[in-house]
PDB file of C-alpha atoms in Angstrom:
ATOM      1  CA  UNK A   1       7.902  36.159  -3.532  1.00 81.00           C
ATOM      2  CA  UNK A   2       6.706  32.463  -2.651  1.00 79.00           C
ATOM      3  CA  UNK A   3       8.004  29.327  -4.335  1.00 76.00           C
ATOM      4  CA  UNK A   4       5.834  26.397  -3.901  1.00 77.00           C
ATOM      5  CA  UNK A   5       6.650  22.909  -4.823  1.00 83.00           C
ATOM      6  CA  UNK A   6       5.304  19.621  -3.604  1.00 83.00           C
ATOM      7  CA  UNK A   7       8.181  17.876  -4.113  1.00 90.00           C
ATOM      8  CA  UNK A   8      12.238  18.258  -2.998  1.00 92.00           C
ATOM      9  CA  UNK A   9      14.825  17.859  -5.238  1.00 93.00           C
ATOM     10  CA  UNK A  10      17.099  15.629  -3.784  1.00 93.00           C
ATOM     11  CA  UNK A  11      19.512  12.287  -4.503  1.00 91.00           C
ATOM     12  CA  UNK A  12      17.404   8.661  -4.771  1.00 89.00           C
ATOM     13  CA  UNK A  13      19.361   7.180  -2.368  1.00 89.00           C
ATOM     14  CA  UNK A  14      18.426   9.681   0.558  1.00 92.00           C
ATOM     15  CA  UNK A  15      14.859   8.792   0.318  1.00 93.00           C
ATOM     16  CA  UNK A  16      13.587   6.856   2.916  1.00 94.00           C
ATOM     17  CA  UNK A  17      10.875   3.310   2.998  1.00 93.00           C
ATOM     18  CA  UNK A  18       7.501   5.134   2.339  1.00 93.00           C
ATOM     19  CA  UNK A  19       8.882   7.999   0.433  1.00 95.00           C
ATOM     20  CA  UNK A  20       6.893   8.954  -2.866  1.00 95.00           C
ATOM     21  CA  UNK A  21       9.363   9.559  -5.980  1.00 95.00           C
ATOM     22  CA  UNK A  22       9.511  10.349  -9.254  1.00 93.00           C
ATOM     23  CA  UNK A  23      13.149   9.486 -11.459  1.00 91.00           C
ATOM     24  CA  UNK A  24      13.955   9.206 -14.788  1.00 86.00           C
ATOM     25  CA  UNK A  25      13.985   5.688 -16.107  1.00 80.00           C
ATOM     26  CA  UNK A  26      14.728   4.949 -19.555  1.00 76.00           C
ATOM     27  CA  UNK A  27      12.406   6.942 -22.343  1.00 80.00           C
ATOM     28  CA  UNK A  28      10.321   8.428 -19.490  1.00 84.00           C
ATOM     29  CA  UNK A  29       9.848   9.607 -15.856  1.00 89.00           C
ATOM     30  CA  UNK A  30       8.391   6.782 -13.291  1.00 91.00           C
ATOM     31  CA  UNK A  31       6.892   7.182 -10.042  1.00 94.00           C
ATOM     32  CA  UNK A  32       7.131   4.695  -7.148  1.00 94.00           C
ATOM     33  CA  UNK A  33       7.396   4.450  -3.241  1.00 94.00           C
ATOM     34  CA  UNK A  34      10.081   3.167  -2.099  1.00 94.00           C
ATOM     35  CA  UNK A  35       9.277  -0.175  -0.181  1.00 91.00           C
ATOM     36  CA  UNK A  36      12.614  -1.614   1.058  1.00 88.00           C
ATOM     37  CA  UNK A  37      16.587  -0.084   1.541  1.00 87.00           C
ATOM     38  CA  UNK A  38      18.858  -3.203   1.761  1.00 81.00           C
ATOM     39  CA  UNK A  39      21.790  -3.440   3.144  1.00 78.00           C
ATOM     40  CA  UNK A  40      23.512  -4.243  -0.348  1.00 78.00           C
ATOM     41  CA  UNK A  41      22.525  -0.490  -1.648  1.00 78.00           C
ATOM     42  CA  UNK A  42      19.622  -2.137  -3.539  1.00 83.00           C
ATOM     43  CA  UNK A  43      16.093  -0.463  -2.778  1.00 88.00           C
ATOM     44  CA  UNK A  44      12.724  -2.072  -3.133  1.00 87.00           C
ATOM     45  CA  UNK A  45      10.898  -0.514  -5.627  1.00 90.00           C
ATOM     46  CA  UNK A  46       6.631  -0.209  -6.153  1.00 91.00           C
ATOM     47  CA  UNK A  47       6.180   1.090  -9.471  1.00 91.00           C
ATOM     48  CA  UNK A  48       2.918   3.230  -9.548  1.00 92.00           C
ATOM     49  CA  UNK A  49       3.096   4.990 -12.977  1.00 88.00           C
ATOM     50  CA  UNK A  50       5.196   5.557 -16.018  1.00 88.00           C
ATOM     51  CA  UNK A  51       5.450   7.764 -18.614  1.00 87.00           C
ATOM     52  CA  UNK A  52       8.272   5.623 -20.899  1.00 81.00           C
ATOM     53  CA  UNK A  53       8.055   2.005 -21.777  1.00 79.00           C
ATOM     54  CA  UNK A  54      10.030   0.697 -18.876  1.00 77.00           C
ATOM     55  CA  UNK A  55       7.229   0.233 -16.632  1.00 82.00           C
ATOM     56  CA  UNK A  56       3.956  -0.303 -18.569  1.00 83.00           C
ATOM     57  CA  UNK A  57       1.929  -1.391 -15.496  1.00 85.00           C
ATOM     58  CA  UNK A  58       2.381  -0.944 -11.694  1.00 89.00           C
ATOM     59  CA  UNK A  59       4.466  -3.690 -10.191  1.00 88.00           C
ATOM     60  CA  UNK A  60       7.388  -4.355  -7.531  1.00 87.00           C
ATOM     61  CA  UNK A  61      11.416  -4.321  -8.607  1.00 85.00           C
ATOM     62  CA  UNK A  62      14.886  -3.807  -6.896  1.00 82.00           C
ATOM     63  CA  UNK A  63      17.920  -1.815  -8.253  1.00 80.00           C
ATOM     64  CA  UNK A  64      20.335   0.175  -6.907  1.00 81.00           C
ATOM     65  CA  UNK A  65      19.553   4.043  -7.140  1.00 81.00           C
ATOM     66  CA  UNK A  66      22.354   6.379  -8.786  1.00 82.00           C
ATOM     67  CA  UNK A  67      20.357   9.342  -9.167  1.00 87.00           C
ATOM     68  CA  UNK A  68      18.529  12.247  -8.726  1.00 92.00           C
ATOM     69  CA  UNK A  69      14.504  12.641  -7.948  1.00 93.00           C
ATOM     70  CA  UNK A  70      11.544  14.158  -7.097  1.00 93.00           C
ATOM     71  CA  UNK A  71      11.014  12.960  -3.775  1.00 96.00           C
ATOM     72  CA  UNK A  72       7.329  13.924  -2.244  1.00 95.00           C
ATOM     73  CA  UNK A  73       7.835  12.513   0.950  1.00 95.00           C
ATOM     74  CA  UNK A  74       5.861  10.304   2.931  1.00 94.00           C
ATOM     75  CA  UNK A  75       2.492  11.927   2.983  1.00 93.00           C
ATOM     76  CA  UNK A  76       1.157  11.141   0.341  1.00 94.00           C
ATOM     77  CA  UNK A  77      -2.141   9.560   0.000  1.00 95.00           C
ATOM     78  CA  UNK A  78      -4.012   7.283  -2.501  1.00 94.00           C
ATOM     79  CA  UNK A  79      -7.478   7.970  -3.197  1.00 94.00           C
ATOM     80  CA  UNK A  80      -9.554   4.379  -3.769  1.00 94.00           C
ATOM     81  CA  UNK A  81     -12.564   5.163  -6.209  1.00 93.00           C
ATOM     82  CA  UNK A  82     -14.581   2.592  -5.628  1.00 90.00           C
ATOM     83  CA  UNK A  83     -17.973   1.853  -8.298  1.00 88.00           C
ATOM     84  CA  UNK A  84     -20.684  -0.408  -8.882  1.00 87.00           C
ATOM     85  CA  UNK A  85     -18.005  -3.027  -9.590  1.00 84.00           C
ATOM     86  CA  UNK A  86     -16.643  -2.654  -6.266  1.00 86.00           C
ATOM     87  CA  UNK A  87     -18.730  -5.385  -4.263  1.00 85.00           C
ATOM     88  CA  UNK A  88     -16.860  -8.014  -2.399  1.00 84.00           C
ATOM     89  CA  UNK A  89     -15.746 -10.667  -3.807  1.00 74.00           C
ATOM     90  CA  UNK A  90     -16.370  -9.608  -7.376  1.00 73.00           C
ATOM     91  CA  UNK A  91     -13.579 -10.673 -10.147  1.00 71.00           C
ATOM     92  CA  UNK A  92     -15.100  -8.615 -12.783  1.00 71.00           C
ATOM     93  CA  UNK A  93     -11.969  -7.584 -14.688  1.00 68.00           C
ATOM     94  CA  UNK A  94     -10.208  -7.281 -11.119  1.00 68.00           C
ATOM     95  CA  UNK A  95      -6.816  -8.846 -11.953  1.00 79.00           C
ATOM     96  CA  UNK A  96      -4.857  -6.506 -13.243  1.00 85.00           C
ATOM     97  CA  UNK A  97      -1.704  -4.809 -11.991  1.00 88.00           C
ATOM     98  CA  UNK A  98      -2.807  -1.314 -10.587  1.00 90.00           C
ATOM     99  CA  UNK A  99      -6.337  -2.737  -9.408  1.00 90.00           C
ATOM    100  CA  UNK A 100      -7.015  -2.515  -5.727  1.00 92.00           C
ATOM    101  CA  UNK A 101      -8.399  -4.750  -3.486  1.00 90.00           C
ATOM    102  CA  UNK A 102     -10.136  -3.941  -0.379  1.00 91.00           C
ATOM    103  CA  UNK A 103      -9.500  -6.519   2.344  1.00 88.00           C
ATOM    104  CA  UNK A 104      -9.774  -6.409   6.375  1.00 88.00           C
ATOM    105  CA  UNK A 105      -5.840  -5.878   6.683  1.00 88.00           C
ATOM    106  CA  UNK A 106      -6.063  -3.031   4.727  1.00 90.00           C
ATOM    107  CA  UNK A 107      -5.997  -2.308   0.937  1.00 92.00           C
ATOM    108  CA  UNK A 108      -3.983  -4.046  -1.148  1.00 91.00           C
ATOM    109  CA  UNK A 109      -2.474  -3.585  -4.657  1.00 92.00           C
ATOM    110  CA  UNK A 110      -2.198  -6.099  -7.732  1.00 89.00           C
ATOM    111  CA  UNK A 111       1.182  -6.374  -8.893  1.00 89.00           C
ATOM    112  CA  UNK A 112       3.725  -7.750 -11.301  1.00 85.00           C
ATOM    113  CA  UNK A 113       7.091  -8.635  -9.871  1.00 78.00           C
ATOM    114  CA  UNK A 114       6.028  -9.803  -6.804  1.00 59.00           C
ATOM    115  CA  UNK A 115       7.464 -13.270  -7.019  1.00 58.00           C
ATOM    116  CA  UNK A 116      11.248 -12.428  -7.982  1.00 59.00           C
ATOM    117  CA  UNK A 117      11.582 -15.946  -9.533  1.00 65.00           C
ATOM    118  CA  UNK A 118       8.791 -15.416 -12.422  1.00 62.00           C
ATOM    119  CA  UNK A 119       8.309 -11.606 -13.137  1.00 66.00           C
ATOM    120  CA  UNK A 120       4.808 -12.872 -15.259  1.00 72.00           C
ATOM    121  CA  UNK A 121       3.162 -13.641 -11.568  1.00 80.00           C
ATOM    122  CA  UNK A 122       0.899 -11.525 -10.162  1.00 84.00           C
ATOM    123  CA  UNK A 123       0.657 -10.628  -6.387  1.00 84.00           C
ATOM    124  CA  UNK A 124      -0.889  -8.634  -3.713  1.00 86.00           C
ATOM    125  CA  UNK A 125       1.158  -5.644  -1.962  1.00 89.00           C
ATOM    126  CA  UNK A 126      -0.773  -4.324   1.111  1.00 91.00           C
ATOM    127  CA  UNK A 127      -0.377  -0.489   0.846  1.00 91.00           C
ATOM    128  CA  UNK A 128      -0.607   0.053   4.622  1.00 89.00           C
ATOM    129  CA  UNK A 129       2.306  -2.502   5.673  1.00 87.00           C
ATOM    130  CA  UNK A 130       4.569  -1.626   2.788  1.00 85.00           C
ATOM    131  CA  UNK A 131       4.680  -5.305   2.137  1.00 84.00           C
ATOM    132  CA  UNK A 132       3.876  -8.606  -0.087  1.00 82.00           C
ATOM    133  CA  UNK A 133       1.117 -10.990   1.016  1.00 82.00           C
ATOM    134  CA  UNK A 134       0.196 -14.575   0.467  1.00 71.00           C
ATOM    135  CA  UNK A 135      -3.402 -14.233  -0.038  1.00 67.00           C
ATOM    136  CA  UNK A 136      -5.951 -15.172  -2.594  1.00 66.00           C
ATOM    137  CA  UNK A 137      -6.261 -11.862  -4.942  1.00 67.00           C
ATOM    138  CA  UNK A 138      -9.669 -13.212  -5.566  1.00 67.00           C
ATOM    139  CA  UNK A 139     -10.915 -12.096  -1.726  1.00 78.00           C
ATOM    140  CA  UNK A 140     -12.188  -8.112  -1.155  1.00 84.00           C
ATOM    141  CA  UNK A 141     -14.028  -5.886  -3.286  1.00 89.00           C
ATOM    142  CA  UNK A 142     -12.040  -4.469  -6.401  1.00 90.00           C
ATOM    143  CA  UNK A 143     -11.866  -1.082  -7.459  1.00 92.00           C
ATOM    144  CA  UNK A 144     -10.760   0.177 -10.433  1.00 90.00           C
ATOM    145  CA  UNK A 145      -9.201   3.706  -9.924  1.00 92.00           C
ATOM    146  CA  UNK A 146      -7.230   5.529  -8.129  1.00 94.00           C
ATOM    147  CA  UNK A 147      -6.037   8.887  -7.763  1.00 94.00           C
ATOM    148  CA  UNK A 148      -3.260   9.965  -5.927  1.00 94.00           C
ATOM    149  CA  UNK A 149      -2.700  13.330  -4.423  1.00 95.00           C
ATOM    150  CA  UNK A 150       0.670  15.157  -2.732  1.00 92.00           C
ATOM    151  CA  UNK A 151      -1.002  15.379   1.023  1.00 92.00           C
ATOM    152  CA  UNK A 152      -4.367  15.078   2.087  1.00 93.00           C
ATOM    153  CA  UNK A 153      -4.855  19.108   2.126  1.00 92.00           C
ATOM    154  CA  UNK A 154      -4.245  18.560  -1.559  1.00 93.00           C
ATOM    155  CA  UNK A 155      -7.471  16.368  -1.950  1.00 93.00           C
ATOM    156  CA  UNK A 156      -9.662  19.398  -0.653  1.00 94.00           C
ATOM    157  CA  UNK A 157      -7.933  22.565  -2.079  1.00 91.00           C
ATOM    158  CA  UNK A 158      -9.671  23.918  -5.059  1.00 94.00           C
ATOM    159  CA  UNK A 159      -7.658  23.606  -7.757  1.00 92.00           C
ATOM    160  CA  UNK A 160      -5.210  21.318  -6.558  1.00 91.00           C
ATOM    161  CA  UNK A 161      -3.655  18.537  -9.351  1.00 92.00           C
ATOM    162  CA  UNK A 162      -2.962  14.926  -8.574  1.00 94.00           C
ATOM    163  CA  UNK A 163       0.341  13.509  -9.098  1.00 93.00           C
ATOM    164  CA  UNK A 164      -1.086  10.149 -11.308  1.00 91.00           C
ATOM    165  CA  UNK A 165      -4.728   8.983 -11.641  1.00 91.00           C
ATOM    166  CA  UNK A 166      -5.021   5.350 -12.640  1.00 91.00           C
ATOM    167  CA  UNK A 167      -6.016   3.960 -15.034  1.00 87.00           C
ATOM    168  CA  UNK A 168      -3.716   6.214 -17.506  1.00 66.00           C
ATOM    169  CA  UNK A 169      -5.714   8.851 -18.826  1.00 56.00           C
ATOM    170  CA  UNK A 170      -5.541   8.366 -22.543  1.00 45.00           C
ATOM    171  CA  UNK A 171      -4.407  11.842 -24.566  1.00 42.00           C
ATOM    172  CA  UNK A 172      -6.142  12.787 -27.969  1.00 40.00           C
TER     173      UNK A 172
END
């Protein structure tokens, strides 16, 4: 017999900057990569998806982890699907957390949280660098979805599920 699983069950606090995980959080299960381990404990947090009310949009936070999770690793990858809407410099509708901007250093994410001093602000994460940027979220072309996917032999294997597509599907 074979047991296959995309993820490893493991403690939050072993995963590593990069890592994709999933955790319990309140009424619901969130997934985030893990952006920062400080030397206080506390880890840096990019929320991607949740299924509870904790999290009702991606953005950045900080806590100290004291549980278990479904850690995918770092090899993950995050499909851009870019549309007609996605022509530079557009700001049709493209400034809202989870939107993704495509820029020369790479692409990077609208976010809530990203200026720890007023949670309401919005700010750009580049995905590549694992990092905040100072940069107008106006520049790049926006698009809209995203879908992301356990390894890139995932995005080509028949059959194959993502982890999270955004935005949220919507159930009947």
């Amino acid at each position: 017999m074979t047991v296959f699983s995309r993820s490893t069950y493991k403690r939050l606090e072993e995963a590593n900057v990069n890592d994709l995980v999933q955790f319990a959080e309140g009424d619901g299960s969130t997934l985030a990569i893990v952006t920062a381990k400080g030397a206080d404990e506390t880890f840096g947090f990019l929320i991607l998806a949740s299924t509870g009310d904790a999290y009702p949009e991606p953005e950045f936070t900080r806590f100290e982890p004291n549980e278990f999770c479904l850690n995918y690793g770092s090899e993950w990858v995050l499909e851009v699907l870019e549309d007609a809407r996605s022509v530079p410099r557009s700001n049709d509708g493209g400034e809202q957390p989870g939107i993704i901007r495509l820029l020369p250093e790479g692409p990077m994410m609208i976010v809530r949280g990203a200026h720890p001093q007023d949670r309401k602000r919005l700010g750009l994460f580049n995905l590549d660098a694992g990092k905040f940027v100072g940069r107008e979220r106006y520049e790049g072309a926006p698009c809209f979805g995203w879908i992301l996917w356990a390894t890139a032999a995932d995005t080509q294997r028949a059959g194959a599920r993502p982890i999270a597509k955004f935005p949220k599907e919507q159930t009947p």
